Structure formats: structure tokens, C-alpha cells
Coordinates of C-alpha atoms in Angstrom, one line a residue:
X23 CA -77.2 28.1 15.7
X24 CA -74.4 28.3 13.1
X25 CA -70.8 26.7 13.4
X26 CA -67.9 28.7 14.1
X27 CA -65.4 28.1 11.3
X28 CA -62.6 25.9 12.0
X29 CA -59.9 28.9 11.7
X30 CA -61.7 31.0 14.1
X31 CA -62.1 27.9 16.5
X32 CA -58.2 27.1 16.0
X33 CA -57.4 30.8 16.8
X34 CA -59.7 31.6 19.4
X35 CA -60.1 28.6 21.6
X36 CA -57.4 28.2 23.8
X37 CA -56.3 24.3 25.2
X38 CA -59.4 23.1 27.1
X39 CA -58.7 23.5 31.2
X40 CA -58.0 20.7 32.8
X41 CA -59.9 19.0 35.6
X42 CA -59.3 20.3 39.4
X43 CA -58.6 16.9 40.0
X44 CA -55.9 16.8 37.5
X45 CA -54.3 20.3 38.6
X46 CA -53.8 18.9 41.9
X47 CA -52.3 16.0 41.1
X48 CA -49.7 17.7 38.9
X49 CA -48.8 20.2 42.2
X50 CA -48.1 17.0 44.1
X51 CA -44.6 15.6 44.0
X52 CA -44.4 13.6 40.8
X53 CA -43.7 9.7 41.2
X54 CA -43.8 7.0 38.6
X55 CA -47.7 6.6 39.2
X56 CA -48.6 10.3 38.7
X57 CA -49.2 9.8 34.9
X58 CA -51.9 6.9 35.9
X59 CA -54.3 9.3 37.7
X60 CA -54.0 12.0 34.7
X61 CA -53.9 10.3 31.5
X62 CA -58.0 9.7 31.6
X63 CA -57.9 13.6 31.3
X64 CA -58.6 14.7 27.3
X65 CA -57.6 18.5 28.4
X66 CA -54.4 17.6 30.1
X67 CA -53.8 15.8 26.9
X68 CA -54.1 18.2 24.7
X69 CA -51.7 20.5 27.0
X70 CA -48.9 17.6 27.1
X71 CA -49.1 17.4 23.1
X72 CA -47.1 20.9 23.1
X73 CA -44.6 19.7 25.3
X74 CA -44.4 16.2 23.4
X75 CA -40.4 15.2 21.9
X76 CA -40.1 14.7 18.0
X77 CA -40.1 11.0 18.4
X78 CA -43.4 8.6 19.8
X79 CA -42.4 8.6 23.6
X80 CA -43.4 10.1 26.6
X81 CA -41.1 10.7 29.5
X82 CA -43.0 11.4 33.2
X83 CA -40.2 14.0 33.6
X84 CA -42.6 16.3 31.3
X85 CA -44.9 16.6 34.2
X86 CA -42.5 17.7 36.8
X87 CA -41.5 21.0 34.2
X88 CA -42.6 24.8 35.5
X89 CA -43.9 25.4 32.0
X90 CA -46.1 22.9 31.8
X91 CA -47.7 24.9 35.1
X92 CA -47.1 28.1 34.1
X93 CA -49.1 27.1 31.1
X94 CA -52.2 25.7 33.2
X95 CA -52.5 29.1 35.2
X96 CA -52.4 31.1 31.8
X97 CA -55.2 29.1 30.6
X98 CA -56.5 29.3 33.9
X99 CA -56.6 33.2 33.9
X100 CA -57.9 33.4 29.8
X101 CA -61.3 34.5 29.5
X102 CA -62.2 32.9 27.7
X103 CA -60.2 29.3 28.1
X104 CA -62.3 26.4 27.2
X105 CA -64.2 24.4 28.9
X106 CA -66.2 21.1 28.7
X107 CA -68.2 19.7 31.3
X108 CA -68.0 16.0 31.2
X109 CA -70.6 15.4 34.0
X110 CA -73.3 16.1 31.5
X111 CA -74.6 12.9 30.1
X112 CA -73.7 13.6 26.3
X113 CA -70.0 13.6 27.3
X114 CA -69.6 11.2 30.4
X115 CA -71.0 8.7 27.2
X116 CA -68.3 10.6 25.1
X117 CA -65.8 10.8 27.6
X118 CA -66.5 6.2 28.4
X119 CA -65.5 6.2 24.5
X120 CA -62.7 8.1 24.7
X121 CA -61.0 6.0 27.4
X122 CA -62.4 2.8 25.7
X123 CA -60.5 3.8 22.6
X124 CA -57.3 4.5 24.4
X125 CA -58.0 1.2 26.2
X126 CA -58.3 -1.0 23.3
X127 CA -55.1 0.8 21.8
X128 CA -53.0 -0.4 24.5
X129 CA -54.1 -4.0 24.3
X130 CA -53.6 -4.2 20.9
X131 CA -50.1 -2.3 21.4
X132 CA -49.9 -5.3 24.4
X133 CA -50.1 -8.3 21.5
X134 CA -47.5 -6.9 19.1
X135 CA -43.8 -8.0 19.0
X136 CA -42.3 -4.5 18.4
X137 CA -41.6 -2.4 21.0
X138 CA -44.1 0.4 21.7
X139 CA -44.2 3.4 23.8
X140 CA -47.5 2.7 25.9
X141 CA -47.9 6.1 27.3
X142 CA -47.1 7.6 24.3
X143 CA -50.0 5.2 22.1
X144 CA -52.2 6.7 25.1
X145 CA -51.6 10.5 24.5
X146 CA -51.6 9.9 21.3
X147 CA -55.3 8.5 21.5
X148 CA -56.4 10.6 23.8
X149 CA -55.8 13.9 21.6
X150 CA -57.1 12.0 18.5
X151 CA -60.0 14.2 18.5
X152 CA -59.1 17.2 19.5
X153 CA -60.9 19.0 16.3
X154 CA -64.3 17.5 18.1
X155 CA -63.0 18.6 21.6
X156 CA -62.3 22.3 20.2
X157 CA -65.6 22.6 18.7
X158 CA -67.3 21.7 21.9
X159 CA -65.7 24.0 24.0
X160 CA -66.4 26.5 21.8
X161 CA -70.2 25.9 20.9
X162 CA -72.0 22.7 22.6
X163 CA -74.1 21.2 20.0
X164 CA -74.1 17.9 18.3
X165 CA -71.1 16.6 17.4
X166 CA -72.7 15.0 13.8
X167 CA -72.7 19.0 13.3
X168 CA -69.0 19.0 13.1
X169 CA -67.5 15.9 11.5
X170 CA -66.7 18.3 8.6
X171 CA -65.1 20.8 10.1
X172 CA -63.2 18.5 13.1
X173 CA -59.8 17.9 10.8
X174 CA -59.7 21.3 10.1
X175 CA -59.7 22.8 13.3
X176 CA -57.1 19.9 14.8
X177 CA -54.8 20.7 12.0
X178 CA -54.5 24.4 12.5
X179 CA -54.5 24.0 16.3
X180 CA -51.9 21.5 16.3
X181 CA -49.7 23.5 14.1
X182 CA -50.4 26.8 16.4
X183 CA -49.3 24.6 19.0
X184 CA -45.7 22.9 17.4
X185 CA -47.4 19.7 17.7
X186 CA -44.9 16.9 16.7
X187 CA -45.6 15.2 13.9
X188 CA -46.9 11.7 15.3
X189 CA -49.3 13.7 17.2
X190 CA -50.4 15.6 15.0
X191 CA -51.0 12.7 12.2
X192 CA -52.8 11.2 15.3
X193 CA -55.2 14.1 15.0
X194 CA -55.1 14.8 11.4
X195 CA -54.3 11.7 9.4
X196 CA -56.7 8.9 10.4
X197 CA -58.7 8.6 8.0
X198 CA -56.0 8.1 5.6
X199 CA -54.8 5.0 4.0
X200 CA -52.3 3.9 6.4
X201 CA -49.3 4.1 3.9
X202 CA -50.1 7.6 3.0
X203 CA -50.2 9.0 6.9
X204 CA -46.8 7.6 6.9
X205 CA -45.5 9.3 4.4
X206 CA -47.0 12.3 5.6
X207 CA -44.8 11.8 9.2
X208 CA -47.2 9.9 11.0
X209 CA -45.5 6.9 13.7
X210 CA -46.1 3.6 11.8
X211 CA -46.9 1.7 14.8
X212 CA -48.7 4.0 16.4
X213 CA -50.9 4.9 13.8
X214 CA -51.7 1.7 12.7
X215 CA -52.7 0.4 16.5
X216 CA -54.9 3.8 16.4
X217 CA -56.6 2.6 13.3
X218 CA -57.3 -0.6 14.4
X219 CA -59.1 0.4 17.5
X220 CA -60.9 3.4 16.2
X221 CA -63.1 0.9 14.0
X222 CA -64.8 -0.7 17.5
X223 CA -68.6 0.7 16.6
X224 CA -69.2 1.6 20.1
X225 CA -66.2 3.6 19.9
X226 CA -67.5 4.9 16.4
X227 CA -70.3 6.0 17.5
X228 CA -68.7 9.1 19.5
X229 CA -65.3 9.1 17.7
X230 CA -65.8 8.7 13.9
X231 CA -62.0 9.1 13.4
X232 CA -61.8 6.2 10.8
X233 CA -64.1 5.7 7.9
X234 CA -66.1 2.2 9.2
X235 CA -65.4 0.4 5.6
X236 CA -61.7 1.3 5.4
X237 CA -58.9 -1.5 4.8
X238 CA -56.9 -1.6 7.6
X239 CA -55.1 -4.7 6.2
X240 CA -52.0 -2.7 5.5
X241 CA -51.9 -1.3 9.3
X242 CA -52.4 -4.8 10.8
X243 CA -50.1 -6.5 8.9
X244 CA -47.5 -3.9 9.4
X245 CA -47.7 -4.6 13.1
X246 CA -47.3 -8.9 12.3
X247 CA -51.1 -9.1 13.7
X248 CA -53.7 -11.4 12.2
X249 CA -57.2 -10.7 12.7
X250 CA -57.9 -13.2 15.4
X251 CA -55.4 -10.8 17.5
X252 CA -58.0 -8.3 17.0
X253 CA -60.6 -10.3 19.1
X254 CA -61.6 -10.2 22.5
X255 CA -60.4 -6.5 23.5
X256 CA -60.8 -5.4 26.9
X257 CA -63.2 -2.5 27.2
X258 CA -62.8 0.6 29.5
X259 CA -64.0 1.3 32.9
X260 CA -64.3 4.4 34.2
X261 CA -61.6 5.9 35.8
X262 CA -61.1 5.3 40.0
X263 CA -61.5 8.7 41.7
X264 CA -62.4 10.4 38.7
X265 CA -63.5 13.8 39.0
X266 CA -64.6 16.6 36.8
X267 CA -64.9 19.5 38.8
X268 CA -64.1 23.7 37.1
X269 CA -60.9 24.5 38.6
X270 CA -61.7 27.8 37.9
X271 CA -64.3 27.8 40.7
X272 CA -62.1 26.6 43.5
X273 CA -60.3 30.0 44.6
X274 CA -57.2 28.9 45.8
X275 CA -56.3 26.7 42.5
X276 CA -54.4 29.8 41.5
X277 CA -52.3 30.6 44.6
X278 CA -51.6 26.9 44.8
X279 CA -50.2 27.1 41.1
X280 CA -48.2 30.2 42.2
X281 CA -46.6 28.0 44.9
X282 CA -46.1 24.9 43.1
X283 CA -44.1 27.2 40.0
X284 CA -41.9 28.7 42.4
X285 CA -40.6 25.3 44.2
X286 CA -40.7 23.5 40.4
X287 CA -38.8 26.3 39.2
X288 CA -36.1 26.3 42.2
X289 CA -35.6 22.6 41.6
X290 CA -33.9 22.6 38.3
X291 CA -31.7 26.2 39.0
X292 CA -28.7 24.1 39.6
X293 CA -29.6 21.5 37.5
X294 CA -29.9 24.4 34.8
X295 CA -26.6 26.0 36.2
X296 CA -25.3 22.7 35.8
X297 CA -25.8 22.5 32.3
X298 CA -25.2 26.3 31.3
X299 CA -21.4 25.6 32.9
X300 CA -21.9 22.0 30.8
X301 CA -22.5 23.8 27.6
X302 CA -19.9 26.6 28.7
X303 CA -17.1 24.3 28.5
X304 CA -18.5 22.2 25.1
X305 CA -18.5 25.9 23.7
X306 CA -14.6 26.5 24.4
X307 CA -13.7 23.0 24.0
X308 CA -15.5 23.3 20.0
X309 CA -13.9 26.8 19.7
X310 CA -10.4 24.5 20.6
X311 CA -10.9 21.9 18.3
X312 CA -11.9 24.9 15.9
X313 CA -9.0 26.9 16.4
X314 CA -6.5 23.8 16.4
X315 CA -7.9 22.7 13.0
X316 CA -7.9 25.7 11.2
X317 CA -3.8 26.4 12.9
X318 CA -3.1 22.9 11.8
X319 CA -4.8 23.3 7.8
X320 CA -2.9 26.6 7.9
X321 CA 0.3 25.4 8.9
X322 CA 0.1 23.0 6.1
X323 CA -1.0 25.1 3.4
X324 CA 2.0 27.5 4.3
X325 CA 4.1 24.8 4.7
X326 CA 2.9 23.3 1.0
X327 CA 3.0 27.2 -0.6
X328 CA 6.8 26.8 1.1
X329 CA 7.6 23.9 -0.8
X330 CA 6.5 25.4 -4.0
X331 CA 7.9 28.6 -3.5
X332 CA 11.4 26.9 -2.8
X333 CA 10.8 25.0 -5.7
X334 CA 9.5 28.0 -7.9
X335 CA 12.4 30.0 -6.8
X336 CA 15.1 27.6 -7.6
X337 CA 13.5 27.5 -11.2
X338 CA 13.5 30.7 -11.9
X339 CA 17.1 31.6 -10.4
X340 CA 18.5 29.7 -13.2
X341 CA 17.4 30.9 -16.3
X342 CA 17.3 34.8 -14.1
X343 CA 21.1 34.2 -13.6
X344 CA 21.8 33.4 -17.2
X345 CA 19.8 36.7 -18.2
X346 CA 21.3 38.3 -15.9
X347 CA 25.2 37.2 -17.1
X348 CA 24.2 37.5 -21.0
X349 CA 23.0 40.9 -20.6
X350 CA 26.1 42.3 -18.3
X351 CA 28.4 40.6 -21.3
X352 CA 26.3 41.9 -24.3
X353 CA 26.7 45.5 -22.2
X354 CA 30.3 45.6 -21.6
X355 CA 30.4 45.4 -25.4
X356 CA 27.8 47.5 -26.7
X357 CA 28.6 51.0 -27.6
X358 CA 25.1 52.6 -29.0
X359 CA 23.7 54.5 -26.2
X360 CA 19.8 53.4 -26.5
X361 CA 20.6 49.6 -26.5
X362 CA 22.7 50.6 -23.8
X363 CA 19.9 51.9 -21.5
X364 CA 17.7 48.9 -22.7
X365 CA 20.4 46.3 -21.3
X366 CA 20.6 47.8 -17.8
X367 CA 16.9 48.3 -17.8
X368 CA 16.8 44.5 -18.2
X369 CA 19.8 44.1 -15.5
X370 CA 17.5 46.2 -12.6
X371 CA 14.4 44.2 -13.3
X372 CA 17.0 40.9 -13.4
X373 CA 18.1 42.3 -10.1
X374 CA 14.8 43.3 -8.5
X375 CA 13.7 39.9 -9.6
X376 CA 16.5 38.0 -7.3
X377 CA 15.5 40.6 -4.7
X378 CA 12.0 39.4 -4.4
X379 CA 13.6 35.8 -4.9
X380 CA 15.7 36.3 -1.7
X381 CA 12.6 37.4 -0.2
X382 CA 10.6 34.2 -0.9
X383 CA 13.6 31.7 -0.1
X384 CA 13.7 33.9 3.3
X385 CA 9.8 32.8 3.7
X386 CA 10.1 29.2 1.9
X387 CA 13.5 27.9 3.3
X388 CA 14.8 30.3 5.9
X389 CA 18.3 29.8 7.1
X390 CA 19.0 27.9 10.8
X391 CA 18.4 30.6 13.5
X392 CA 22.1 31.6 14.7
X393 CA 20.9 31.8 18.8
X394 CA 22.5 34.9 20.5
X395 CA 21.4 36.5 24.0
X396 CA 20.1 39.7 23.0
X397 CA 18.0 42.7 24.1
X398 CA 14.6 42.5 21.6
X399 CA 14.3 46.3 22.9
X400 CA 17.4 47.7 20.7
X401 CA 16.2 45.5 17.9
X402 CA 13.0 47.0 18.1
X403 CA 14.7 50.8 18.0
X404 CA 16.7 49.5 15.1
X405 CA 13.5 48.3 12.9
X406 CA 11.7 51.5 13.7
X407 CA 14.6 53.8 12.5
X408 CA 14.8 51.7 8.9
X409 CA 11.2 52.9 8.4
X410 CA 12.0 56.5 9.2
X411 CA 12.0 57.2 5.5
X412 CA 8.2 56.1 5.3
X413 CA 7.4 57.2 8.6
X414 CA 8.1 60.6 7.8
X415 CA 6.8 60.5 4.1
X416 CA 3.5 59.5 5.9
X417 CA 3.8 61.6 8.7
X418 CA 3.3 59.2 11.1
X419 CA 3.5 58.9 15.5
X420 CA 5.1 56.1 16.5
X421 CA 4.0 55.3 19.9
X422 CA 6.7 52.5 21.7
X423 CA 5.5 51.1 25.2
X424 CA 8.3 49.1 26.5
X425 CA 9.9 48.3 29.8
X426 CA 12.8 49.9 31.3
X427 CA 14.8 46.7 32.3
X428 CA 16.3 44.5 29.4
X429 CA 14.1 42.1 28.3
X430 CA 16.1 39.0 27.8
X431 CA 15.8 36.7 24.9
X432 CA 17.9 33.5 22.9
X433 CA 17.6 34.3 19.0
X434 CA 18.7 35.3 15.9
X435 CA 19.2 38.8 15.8
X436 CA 19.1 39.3 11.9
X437 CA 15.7 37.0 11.7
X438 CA 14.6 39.3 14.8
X439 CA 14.8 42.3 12.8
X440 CA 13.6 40.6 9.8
X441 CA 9.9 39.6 11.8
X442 CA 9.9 43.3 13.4
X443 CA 10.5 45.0 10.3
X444 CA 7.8 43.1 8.4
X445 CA 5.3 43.7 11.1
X446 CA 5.9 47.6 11.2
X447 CA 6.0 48.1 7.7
X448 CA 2.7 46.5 7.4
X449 CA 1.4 48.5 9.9
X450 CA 2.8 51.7 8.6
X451 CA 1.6 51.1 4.9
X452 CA -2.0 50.6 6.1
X453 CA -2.5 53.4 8.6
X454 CA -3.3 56.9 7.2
X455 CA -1.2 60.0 6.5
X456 CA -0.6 61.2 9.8
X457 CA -2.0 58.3 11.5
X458 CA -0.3 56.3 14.6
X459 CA 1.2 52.9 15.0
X460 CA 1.6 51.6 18.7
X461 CA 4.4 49.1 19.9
X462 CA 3.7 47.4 22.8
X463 CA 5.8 45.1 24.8
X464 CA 4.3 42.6 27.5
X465 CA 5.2 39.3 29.8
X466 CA 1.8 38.2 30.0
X467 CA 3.3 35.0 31.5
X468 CA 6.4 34.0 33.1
X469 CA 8.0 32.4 29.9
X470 CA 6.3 34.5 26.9
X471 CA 7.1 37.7 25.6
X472 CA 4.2 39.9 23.8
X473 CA 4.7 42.6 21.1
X474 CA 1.6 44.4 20.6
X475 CA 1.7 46.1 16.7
X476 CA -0.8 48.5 16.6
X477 CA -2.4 50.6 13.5
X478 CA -5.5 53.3 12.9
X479 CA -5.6 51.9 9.4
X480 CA -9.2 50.6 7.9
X481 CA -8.5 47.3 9.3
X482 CA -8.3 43.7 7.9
X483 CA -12.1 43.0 5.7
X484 CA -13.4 39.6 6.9
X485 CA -13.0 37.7 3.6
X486 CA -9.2 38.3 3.2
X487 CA -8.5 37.0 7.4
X488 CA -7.8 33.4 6.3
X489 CA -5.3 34.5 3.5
X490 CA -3.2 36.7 5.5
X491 CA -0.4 35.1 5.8
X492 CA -0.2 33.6 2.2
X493 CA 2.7 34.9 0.2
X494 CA 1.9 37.6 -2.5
X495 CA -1.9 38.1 -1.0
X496 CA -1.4 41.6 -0.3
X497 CA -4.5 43.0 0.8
X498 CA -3.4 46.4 -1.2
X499 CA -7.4 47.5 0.0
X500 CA -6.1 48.1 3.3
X501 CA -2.9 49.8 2.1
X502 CA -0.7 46.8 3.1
X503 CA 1.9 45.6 1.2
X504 CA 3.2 43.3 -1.4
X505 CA 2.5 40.1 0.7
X506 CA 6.4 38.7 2.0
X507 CA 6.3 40.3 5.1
X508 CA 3.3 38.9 7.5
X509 CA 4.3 35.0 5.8
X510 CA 8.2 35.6 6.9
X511 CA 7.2 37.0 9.8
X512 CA 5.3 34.2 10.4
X513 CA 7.9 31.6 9.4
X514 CA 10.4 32.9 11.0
X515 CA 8.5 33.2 14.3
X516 CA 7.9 29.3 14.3
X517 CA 11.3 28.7 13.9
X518 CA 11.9 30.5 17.4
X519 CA 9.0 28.3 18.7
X520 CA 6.5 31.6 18.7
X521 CA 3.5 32.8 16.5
X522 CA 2.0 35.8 14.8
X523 CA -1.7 36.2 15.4
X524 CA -4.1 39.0 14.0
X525 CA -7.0 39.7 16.4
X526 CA -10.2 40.5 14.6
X527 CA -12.3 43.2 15.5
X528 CA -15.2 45.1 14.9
X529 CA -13.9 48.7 15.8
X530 CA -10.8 49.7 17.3
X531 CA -6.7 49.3 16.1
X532 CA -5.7 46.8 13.8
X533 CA -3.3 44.4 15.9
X534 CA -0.7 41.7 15.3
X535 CA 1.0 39.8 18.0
X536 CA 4.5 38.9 17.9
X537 CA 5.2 36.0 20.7
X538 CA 7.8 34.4 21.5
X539 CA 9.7 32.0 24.2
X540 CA 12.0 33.6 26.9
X541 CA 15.0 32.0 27.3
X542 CA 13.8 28.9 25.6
X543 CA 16.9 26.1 26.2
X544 CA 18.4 25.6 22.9
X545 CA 17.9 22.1 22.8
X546 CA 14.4 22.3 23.1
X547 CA 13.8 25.1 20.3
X548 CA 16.0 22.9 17.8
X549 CA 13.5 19.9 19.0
X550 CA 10.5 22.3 17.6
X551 CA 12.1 22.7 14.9
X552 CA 12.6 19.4 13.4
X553 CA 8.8 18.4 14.4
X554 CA 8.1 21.9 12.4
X555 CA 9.9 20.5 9.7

């Protein structure tokens, strides 16, 4: 009868069921000793390897998990799951092999001096041939019939299956010259020990994982072993108690699986809430961290753009001022009229030059804040009425939500207006003709006050977020202005120990945040000042 070919093996087999022996075992409570009575079990193997860590161990907590069941009684209910029945004499002789080649792994893994994870060498042997296994279950003939196509099948099944890659060199990579498995992820030491004991002839004769005349010098002496610590391996016994009896003909394996997924399931729900509220509070304590770096690189990026701008100004005043003086004198004696016009064209650009100069020292080096009690309400009425001009060129609604009682608040009154003013102008520049800008003001808590700015303009674009309170980074795409009035805004807030903040979203108003202290103790706002500074 004709061999399946490897891909439609690897594609149509699913992992071989395990004993009923074995399936009971794993509904029992797990202990320490559990993995002892199921490791002789070549299906259970193969059912671990997709459940197996990146690195060579195995932990016994893997057998208390609800997926490794829930993946049993899915095999359980295929059609066509596969099946070998080691009671038949081909495979109990196949099956002594198997567990004599695990065997002599662990002794060998006994005599070396690095440390080894045992159970992990076992699974690891036990799944060696799974390519042989699969082709079993799917047609039982000779297994000299399938030495070809063995590695084939355990490579795509192993990769189906997210097999690590220790396991799946295990399966795979064999027959390879030790160094090259290696390079090709297989576990040094494990693959090594696996080599050694594969060469046994007894165990060759069932398992020919390892080419009999291959030089296994390099995997001995990568382990510090000498050939006489090759001598003298144990050789297996059969297994105590073991059975190989179809689970799928006992009728209440499946109910019993339903049970035992339920209670393994219940166990870890608060170990699994546990965690969620674990990874919860990483989650805000990284967006933090986040937050507080990017605050603490943009405070000193505005703080360095201060320092230039102070700097830049102060350059450029000089020379502006002696421009500015030589053409007022060369005017007050010229008498042709077009040189005339050409001199106080020079003086308005001189002058709108110091204007924006003023503007940046304002951002760069702003003056003391003069501390008053005053009512941040009538400030607010006072910026919105020295915008009427382009509120009304715009035809604009301005919406103002405030609170009937005073609000009370220690500042300076001209720096107040300064912040508010910059806020609603860049607000009204960016919403549309006959759009809306909102005010809104809110306590949120006892010792903060909120102002809401609010616009229906296009928004901030994601890529510009970061700059927005650089000087002269306009963002004239969203019909904002020339750029002084967020950064001053800014600036000026920190002096009064408060903050400008732009909430990002995805539909909705554009909004900006004004908040600041109430009634902060003037000692205390001078104090955040000079660690500002």
C-alpha cells in the first residue's frame, strides 16, 4: 500500500491520543510525582511539546493548565485523531526502545558536570521521533517504509504546532553534525546527550535517529565526557502500572474531562485577576514614567529654545535699534517724497520686528509675576472682548460656561490676560467661519482651577503634537497662528505653578487646558519658581 506524503500526514494527523491511563492521571490533582507516571507516554509527549517554554525546561505546572485538557478532549472528539496501539507486539518492542532511549539519555545527562534539565532531556527524547509516530498512526506498516519521509513529516508538524526550537531540533536535527544542529537552534547539551544515546544498536534498531557511523566526538566532548563515561548504561524497564488502553472507548473519559476543565479553569480566575490588576497598574505606572519623561525632555527643550531665544533676541535688538535710530535721522532730513516712503517702510518693519521681539523675550524671559487677588472671570471677559474684531470677522459663537460666584485666584493680572488671550486666539484662528469656541471653567479639585478652551476647527494632525508648544511652529494647516502664543501661554502658566495641556482626540473639539493653583501661598509659588529656573 502506498505512503501518505509527509505534508498530508503533517496536515491531517492530529497529536496521537494519549493513553486512558494517562488522561486520568492528568484529572487527578497534580503533585510533584504526577510527571513520573506520564512521561513513558510518547502521545502525551508530543501534546506537552506545544505547550513547551523557549528555553530546555519543563515546569510540572504545565500539567495543571485547562488548555493542556481542553486540548486532550478536542483530540478526543477528532475523527479522525490518531491512534497507536502499543499492545501489539511491533510497538510494545518499539515502545521498550523508546523508554530505553530516554533512559540512557538521563544517565548520561546524570554523569555530566553542567546542569541539565532532566525532564526536559526526557521530553525531548520522547518526541524524537514523532515523524515515525505520525506515520504510524496514519498508516501501520513497516517503519523501514518511512525513514525517508520521518524528518519531513516532524518538521512540518512541529512547526504547525509552534514547537520551540530545542524541540523541534530534537525531532529534526539529529542526524546532523552536532555543530551544525546548533547553529540551527538546537540545545547544546541536550542534543548532544540525545546523540550519544541514540547510537545504542538496540535502540537503533527501532529509532534510526542518528546515522550509526556518525562522529559524535564533538557532542561528547562538548559535554567534558570521555568515552569510558559512555559505558555501562542502565537500560529501561517497562513502566510500573503501565497501561495502553483507547480512551476513546471508555464513555465517561469525556464527561470526566468536562469536570476536570471546569475546576482547572476556576483555580487560576483569581490568580488570572490577580495578574490582569498586576499588569493594570505596570500599564499606568509605564504610561507615568512615559508621561513624566516626555514633560521633563519638553521642559528642557523649551527651556534650551528660551535660552536661545533670549539670547537671539538680545542680538538682534542691537543692530534693530541702530536701524531703527539711522533711519528716523536720515528721515527727519530727507525731503524727496519716494525715499521718504522707503524710510518709514523700513521704520514699520523695524518696529514690527521689536514687536515680535517683545513677544519672544515675553516667552524666553518673562518678567516676575506681580501677585494680585483677582477674579480670573473678568479677565476672561476682558480677553474675549480684545478678539471681538476677529470674532466677528469670522463670525464666530463664543460659548462661556462659568460659575456665578467669584472664583478666587493669587496672580498677575497682565500675564493672566496674556495666557488667556493666547489660548483664544488660537482657538479662534483654527475654527471655521461661523464656527464655535467653548470656555469652560471648572474646580475639578479643591486647590485647582480648570479652563476648558474649546474649538470645531480640523484639529491638531498627530505629527505636529510634540512641537506645539515650540516657538514659531505654527501649525498654519490647522489655521493656528504664528507660534508665540501656546509657548507664552505655557511659560507663563509655569511661572504660576500651572500647565497647558492639549488632549488628543480622534473626533470631537480641539481642547487646551489652562490650570492653575488656587490661592497658592506666595511663598511656595516663588519656591517653584526658582526650582523652574
Amino acid at each position: 500500500m502506498p505512503v501518505s506524503h509527509p505534508m498530508d500526514v503533517a496536515v491531517r494527523v492530529r497529536p496521537l491520543v494519549p493513553t486512558l491511563a494517562s488522561i486520568v492521571t492528568l484529572t487527578q490533582p497534580i503533585t510533584e510525582t504526577t510527571w513520573s507516571r506520564l512521561r513513558h507516554d510518547p502521545a502525551l509527549g508530543l501534546l506537552l511539546a506545544e505547550f513547551a517554554p523557549s528555553s530546555p525546561r519543563f515546569d510540572a505546572a504545565t500539567l495543571r493548565r485547562p488548555e493542556l485538557i481542553d486540548r486532550i478532549s478536542a483530540t478526543l472528539a477528532a475523527p479522525d485523531a490518531g491512534w497507536i496501539d502499543w499492545s501489539a507486539p511491533l510497538w510494545e518492542r518499539k515502545l521498550l526502545a523508546l523508554w530505553h532511549f530516554a533512559t540512557q539519555a538521563d544517565a548520561i545527562a546524570a554523569r555530566c558536570a553542567v546542569a541539565i534539565d532532566r525532564d526536559a532531556l526526557w521530553l525531548a527524547a520522547m518526541v524524537a521521533p514523532v515523524g515515525w509516530l505520525l506515520n504510524a498512526a496514519d498508516h501501520p506498516s513497516p517503519t523501514a517504509n518511512w525513514t525517508d519521509d520521518a524528518s519531513d513529516s516532524a518538521r512540518r508538524y512541529a512547526h504547525m504546532h509552534h514547537w520551540p526550537d530545542w524541540l523541534l531540533a530534537a525531532a529534526t536535527h539529529l542526524a546532523l553534525p552536532w555543530a551544525v544542529a546548533v547553529d540551527l537552534g538546537a540545545d547544546p547539551h541536550i542534543h548532544a546527550i540525545l546523540q550519544l544515546a541514540s547510537v545504542d544498536p538496540e535502540i537503533h534498531a527501532h529509532w534510526p535517529l542518528v546515522p550509526m557511523d556518525s562522529d559524535l566526538a564533538e557532542a561528547r566532548n562538548s559535554l567534558g565526557l570521555t568515552p569510558d563515561d559512555l559505558r555501562h548504561l542502565p537500560a529501561a524497564t517497562p513502566a510500573a502500572n503501565w497501561s495502553c488502553d483507547d480512551p476513546r472507548r471508555a464513555s465517561l473519559i469525556q464527561p470526566l474531562l468536562d469536570v476536570c476543565l471546569r475546576e482547572r479553569r476556576a483555580a487560576i480566575e483569581p490568580k488570572l485577576a490577580q495578574l490582569e490588576s498586576e499588569l493594570d497598574r505596570l500599564r499606568a505606572s509605564f504610561r507615568r514614567q512615559i508621561s513624566s519623561e516626555q514633560s521633563r525632555l519638553r521642559d528642557a527643550k523649551i527651556a534650551a529654545m528660551a535660552e536661545f531665544s533670549a539670547g537671539a533676541s538680545h542680538e538682534i535688538n542691537n543692530p534693530l535699534a541702530v536701524i531703527s535710530g539711522q533711519a528716523q535721522l536720515m528721515l527727519s532730513l530727507e525731503e524727496e517724497p519716494s525715499v521718504i516712503k522707503g524710510l518709514e517702510c523700513i521704520l514699520r518693519q523695524t518696529h514690527r520686528i521689536h514687536s515680535i521681539l517683545s513677544e519672544l523675550m515675553q516667552f524666553a524671559r518673562p518678567p516676575q509675576p506681580k501677585r494680585i487677588r483677582l477674579d480670573i472671570r473678568a479677565i476672561l471677559r476682558e480677553a474675549i472682548y480684545q478678539l471681538q474684531d476677529l470674532q466677528e470677522k469670522k463670525q464666530l459663537t463664543i460659548e462661556l460656561d462659568e460659575p456665578d460666584e467669584p472664583i478666587p485666584l493669587i496672580g498677575d493680572a497682565r500675564q493672566m490676560m496674556t495666557m488667556l488671550t493666547g489660548l483664544l486666539r488660537n482657538a479662534e484662528q483654527a475654527a471655521p467661519v461661523k464656527g464655535w469656541v467653548r470656555i469652560r471653567l471648572e474646580i475639578p479639585t479643591g486647590n485647582q482651577l480648570a479652563i476648558h478652551i474649546e474649538d470645531n476647527g480640523p484639529g491638531v494632525p498627530a505629527d505636529i503634537r510634540d512641537h506645539l508648544f515650540d516657538p514659531f511652529f505654527s501649525g498654519r494647516n490647522a489655521g493656528r497662528g504664528r507660534g508665540l502664543g501656546l509657548p507664552t501661554a505655557w511659560r507663563l502658566a509655569r511661572q504660576h505653578g500651572g500647565s497647558v495641556e492639549h488632549a488628543p482626540a480622534t473626533t470631537g473639539p480641539t481642547r487646551f487646558t489652562l490650570r492653575l493653583p488656587l490661592n497658592e501661598p506666595e511663598a511656595d509659588a516663588e519656591s517653584r519658581e526658582r526650582r523652574s529656573a
